[in-house]
Short mmCIF file of C-alpha atoms and ligand atoms in Angstrom, two decimals:
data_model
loop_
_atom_site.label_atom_id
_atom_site.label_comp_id
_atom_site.label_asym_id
_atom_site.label_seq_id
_atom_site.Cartn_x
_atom_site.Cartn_y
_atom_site.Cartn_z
CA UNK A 154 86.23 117.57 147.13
CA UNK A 155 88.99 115.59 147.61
CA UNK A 156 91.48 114.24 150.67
CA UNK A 157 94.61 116.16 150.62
CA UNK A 158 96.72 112.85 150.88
CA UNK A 159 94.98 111.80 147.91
CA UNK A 160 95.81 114.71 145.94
CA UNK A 161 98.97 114.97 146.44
CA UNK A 162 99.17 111.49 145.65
CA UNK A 163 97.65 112.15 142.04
CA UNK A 164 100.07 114.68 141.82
CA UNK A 165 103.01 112.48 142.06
CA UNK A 166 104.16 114.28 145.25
CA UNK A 167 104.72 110.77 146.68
CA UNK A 168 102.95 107.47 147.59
CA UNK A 169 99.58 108.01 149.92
CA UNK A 170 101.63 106.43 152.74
CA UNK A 171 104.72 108.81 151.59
CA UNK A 172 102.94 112.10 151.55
CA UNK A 173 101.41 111.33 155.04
CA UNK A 174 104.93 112.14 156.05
CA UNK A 175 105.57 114.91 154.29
CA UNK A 176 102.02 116.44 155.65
CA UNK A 177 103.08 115.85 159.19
CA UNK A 178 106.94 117.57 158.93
CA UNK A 179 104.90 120.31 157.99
CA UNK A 180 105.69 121.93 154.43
CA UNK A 181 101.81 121.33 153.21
CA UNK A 182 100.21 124.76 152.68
CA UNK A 183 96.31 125.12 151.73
CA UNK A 184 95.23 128.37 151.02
CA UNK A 185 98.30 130.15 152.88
CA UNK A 186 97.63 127.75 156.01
CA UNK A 187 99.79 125.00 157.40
CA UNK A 188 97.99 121.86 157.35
CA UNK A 189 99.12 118.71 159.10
CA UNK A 190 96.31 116.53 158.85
CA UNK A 191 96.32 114.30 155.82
CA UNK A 192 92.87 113.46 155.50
CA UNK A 193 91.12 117.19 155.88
CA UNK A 194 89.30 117.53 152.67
CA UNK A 195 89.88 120.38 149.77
CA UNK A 196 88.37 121.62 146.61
CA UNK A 197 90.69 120.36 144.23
CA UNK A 198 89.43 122.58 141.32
CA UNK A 199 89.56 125.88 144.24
CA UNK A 200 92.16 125.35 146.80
CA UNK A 201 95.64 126.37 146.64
CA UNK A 202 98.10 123.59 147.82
CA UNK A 203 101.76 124.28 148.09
CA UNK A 204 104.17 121.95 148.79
CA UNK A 205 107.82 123.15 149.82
CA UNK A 206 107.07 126.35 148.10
CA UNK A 207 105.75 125.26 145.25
CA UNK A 208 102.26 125.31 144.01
CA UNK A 209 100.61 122.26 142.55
CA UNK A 210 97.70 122.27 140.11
CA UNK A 211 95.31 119.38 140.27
CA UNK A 212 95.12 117.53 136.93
CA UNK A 213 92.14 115.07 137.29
CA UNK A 214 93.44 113.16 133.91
CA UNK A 215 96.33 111.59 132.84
CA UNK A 216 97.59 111.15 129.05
CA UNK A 217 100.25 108.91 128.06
CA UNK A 218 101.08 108.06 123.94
CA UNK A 219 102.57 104.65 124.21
CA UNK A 220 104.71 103.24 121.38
CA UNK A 221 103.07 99.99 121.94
CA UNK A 222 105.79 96.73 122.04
CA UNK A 223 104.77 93.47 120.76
CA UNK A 224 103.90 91.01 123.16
CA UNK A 225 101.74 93.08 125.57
CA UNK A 226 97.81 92.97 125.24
CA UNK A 227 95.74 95.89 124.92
CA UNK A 228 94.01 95.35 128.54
CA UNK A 229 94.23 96.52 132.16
CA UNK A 230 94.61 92.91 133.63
CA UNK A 231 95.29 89.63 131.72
CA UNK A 232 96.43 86.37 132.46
CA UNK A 233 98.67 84.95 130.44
CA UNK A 234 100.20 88.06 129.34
CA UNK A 235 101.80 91.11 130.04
CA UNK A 236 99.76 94.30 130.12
CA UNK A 237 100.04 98.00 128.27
CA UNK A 238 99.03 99.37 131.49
CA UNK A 239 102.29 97.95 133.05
CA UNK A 240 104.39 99.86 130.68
CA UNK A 241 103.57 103.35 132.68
CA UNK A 242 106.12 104.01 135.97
CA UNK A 243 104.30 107.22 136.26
CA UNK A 244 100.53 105.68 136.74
CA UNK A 245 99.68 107.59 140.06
CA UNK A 246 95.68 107.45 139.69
CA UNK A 247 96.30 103.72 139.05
CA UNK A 248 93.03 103.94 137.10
CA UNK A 249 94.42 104.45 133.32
CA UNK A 250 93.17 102.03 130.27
CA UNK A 251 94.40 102.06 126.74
CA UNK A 252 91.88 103.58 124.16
CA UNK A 253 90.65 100.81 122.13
CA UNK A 254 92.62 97.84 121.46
CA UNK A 255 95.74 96.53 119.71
CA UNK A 256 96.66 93.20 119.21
CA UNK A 257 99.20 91.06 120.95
CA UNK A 258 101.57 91.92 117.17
CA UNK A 259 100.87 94.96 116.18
CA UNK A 260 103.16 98.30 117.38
CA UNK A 261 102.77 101.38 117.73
CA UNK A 262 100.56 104.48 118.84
CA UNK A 263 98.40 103.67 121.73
CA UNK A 264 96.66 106.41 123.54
CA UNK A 265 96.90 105.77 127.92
CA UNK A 266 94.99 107.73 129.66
CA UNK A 267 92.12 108.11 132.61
CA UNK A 268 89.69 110.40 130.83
CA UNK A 269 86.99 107.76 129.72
CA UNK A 270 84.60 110.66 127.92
CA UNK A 271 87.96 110.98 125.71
CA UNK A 272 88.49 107.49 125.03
CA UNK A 273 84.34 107.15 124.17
CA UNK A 274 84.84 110.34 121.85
CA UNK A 275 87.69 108.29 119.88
CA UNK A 276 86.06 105.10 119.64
CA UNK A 277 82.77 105.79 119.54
CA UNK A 278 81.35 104.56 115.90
CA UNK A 279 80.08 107.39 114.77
CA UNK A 280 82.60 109.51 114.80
CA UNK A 281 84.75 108.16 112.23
CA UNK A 282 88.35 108.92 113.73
CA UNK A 283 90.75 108.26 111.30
CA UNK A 284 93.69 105.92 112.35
CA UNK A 285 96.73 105.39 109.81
CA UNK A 286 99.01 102.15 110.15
CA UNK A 287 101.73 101.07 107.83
CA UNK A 288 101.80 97.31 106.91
CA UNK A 289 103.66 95.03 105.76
CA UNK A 290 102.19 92.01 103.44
CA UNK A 291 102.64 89.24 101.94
CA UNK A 292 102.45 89.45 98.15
CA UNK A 293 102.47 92.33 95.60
CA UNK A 294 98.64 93.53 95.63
CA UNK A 295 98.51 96.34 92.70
CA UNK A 296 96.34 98.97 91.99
CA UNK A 297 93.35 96.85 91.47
CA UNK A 298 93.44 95.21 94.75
CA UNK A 299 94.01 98.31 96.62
CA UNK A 300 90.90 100.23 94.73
CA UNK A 301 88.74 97.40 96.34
CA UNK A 302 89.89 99.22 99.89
CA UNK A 303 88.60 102.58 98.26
CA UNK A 304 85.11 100.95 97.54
CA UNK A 305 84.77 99.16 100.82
CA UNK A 306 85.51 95.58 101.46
CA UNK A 307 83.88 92.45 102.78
CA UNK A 308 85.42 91.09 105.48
CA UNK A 309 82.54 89.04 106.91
CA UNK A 310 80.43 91.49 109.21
CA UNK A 311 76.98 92.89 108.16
CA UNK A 312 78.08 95.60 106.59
CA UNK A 313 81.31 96.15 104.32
CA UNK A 314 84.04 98.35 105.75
CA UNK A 315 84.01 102.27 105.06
CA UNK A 316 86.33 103.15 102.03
CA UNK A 317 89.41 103.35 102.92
CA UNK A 318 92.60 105.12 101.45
CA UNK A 319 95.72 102.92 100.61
CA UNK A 320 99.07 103.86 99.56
CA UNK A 321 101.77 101.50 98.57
CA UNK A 322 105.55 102.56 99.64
CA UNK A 323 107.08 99.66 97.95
CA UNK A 324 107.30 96.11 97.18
CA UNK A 325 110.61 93.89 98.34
CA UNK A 326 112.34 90.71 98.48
CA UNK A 327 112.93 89.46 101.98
CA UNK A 328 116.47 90.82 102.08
CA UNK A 329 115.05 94.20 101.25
CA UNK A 330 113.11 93.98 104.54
CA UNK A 331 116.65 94.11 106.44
CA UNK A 332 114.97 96.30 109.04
CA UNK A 333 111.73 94.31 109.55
CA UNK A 334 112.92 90.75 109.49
CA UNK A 335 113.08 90.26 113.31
CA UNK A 336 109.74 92.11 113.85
CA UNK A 337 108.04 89.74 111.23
CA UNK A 338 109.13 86.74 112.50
CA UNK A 339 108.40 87.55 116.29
CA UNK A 340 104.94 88.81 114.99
CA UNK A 341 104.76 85.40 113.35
CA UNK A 342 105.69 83.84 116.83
CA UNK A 343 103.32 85.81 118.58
CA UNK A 344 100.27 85.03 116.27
CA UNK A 345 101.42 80.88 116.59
CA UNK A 346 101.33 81.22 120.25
CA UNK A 347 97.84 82.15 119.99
CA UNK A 348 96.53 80.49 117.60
CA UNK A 349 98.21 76.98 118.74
CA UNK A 350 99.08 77.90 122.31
CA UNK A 351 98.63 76.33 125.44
CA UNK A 352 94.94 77.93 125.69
CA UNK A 353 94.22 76.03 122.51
CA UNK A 354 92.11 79.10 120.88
CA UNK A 355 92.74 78.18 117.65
CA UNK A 356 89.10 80.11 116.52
CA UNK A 357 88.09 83.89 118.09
CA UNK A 358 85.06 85.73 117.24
CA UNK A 359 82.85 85.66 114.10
CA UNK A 360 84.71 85.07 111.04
CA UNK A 361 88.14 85.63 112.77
CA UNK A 362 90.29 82.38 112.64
CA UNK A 363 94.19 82.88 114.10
CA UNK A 364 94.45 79.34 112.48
CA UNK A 365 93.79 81.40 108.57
CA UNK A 366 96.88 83.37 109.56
CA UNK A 367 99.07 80.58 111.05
CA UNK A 368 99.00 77.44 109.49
CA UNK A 369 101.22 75.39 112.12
CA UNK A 370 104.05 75.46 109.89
CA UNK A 371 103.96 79.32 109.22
CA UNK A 372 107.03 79.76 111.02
CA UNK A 373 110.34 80.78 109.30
CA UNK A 374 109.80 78.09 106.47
CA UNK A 375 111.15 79.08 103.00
CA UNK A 376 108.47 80.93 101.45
CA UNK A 377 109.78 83.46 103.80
CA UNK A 378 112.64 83.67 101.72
CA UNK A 379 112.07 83.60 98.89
CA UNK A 380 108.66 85.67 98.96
CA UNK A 381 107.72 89.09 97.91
CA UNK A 382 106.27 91.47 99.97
CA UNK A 383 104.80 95.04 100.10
CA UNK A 384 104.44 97.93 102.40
CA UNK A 385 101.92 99.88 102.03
CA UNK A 386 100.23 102.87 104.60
CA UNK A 387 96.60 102.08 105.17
CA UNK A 388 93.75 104.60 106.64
CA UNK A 389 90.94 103.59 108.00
CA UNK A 390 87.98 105.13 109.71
CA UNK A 391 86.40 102.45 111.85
CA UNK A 392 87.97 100.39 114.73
CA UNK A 393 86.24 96.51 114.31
CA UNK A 394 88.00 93.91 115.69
CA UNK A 395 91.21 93.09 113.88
CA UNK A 396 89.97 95.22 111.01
CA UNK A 397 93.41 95.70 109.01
CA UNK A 398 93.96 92.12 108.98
CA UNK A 399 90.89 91.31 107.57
CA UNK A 400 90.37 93.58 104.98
CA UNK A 401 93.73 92.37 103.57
CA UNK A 402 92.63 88.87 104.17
CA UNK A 403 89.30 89.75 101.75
CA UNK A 404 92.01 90.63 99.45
CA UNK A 405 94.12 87.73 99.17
CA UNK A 406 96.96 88.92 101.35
CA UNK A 407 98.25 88.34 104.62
CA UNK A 408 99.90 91.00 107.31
CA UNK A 409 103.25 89.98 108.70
CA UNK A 410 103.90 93.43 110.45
CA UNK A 411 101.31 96.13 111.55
CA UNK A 412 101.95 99.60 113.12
CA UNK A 413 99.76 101.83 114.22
CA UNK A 414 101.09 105.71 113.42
CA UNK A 415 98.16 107.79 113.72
CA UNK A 416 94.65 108.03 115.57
CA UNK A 417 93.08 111.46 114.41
CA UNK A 418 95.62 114.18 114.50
CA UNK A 419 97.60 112.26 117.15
CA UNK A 420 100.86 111.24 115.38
CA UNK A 421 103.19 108.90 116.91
CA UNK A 422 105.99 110.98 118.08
CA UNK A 423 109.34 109.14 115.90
CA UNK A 424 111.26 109.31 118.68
CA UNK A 425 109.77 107.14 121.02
CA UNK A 426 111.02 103.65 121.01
CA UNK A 427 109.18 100.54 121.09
CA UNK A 428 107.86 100.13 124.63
CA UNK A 429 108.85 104.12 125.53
CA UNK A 430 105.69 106.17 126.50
CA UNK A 431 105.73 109.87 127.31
CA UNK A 432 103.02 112.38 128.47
CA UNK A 433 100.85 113.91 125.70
CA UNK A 434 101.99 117.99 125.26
CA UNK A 435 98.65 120.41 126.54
CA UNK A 436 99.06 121.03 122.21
CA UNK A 437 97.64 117.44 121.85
CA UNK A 438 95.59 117.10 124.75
CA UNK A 439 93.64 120.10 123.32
CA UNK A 440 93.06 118.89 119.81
CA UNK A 441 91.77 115.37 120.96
CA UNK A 442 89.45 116.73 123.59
CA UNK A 443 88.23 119.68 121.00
CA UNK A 444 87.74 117.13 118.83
CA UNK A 445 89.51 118.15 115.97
N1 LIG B 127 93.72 96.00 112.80
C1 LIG B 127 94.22 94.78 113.10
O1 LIG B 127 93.99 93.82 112.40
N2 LIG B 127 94.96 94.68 114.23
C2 LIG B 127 95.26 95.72 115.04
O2 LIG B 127 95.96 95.55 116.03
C3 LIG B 127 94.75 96.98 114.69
C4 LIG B 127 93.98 97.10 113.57
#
């Protein structure tokens, strides 16, 4: 059961102080009756409510794919920073969280949503949801390198990582990476502001050191230049804490530019742009609460 002012709330009908006004001019209908008290409770999952006319269903959750800028941390409140959670106009229910985490320089596909059994589903260990991400690195790691991946590497936590499948798209000069330059370097910028930020937090958990990746004068010095790089499209099935980075690190190499484009069969739609989000289709909703 549920106030009706709240529901219609959820629904987007308007604010809770907005939809107090629409009760009281009288267009609410429960069940065929006019209503014109805004806290008389219903059975969201029973009651018919119309509103001018129209009928509105009662969707408890909310799912948003997010096409995740840099800059914003993976968190409902923060600080220093700006949130994902701030990214969504349409956050009625006000209680949404991002499914598992990307960091402050890494795009791309992050799932929004209310329905915490969902998000425990994806991240939960043991269920091995594949995610996909294509990388950029530093260096040209070969076949050899990349077969490591496929046995499992050790990137400093009891156990090694699951195998993992690796493809390389290419290797490049700088120039090559016409499209990627910006994104590098602000990646770059982001990772110096927290290694040797204000905060000072040069060393996070465990093994994790930002100061490994950012050596203070990792910024646009000339081995940018006049390096090679690679791109490559990694899967993994695990989520530990900034896993790509550290598997490549166990390798020798180092990302400048990580995207997340897949988490199970949810594919980041190509036509969101960075920082655009849009509702999940009832297609995608079903095959990421069926579980398949
Ligand atoms: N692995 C990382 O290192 N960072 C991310 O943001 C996601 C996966």
């Amino acid at each position: 059961m549920i106030r009706l002012d709240k529901f219609l709330a959820d629904m987007s009908v308007g604010t809770r102080n907005e939809v107090k006004k629409v009760i009281k001019s009288g267009n609410i209908f429960v069940n065929g009756q006019l209503v014109l008290k805004p806290d008389i409770k219903i059975d969201e999952n029973k009651d018919l409510v119309t509103v001018n006319g129209e009928d509105i269903a009662y969707c408890r959750y909310e799912y948003f794919m997010l096409n995740k800028p840099m800059g914003y941390v993976s968190a409902t409140s923060d600080s220093k920073n700006s949130t994902v959670v701030s990214l969504i106009d349409e956050n009625t229910k006000k209680d949404i969280f991002p499914v598992g985490r990307l960091d402050i320089d890494t795009e791309g596909l992050l799932l929004i949503t209310n329905d915490g059994r969902l998000a425990h589903n994806l991240l939960s260990p043991k269920k091995h949801v594949d995610k996909k991400y294509f990388v950029i690195v530093n260096g040209e790691p070969d076949k050899s390198h990349l077969a490591l991946f496929e046995h499992g590497v050790d990137i400093g936590d009891e156990t090694p990582t699951l195998p993992a499948k690796v493809n390389i798209i290419k290797s490049c000069t700088w120039n090559e990476l016409e499209n990627y330059q910006d994104k590098i370097k602000e990646a770059c910028d982001y990772r110096q502001e927290n290694a040797f930020g204000t905060s000072g937090n040069c060393s996070k958990a465990g093994v994790w050191n930002e100061s490994n990746y950012c050596d203070q004068d990792d910024t646009y010095n000339e081995s940018y230049y006049n390096g090679k790089y690679c791109m490559l499209e990694l899967k993994i099935h695990e989520g530990r804490y900034h896993q790509v980075k550290r598997m490549f690190l166990a390798i020798g190499f180092k990302v400048m530019y990580l995207k997340r484009i897949q988490m199970g069969r949810l594919k980041l739609d190509e036509k969101l742009k960075c920082g655009d989000y849009r509702k999940l289709t009832n297609e995608e909703i079903y095959f990421l609460t069926n579980g398949d």
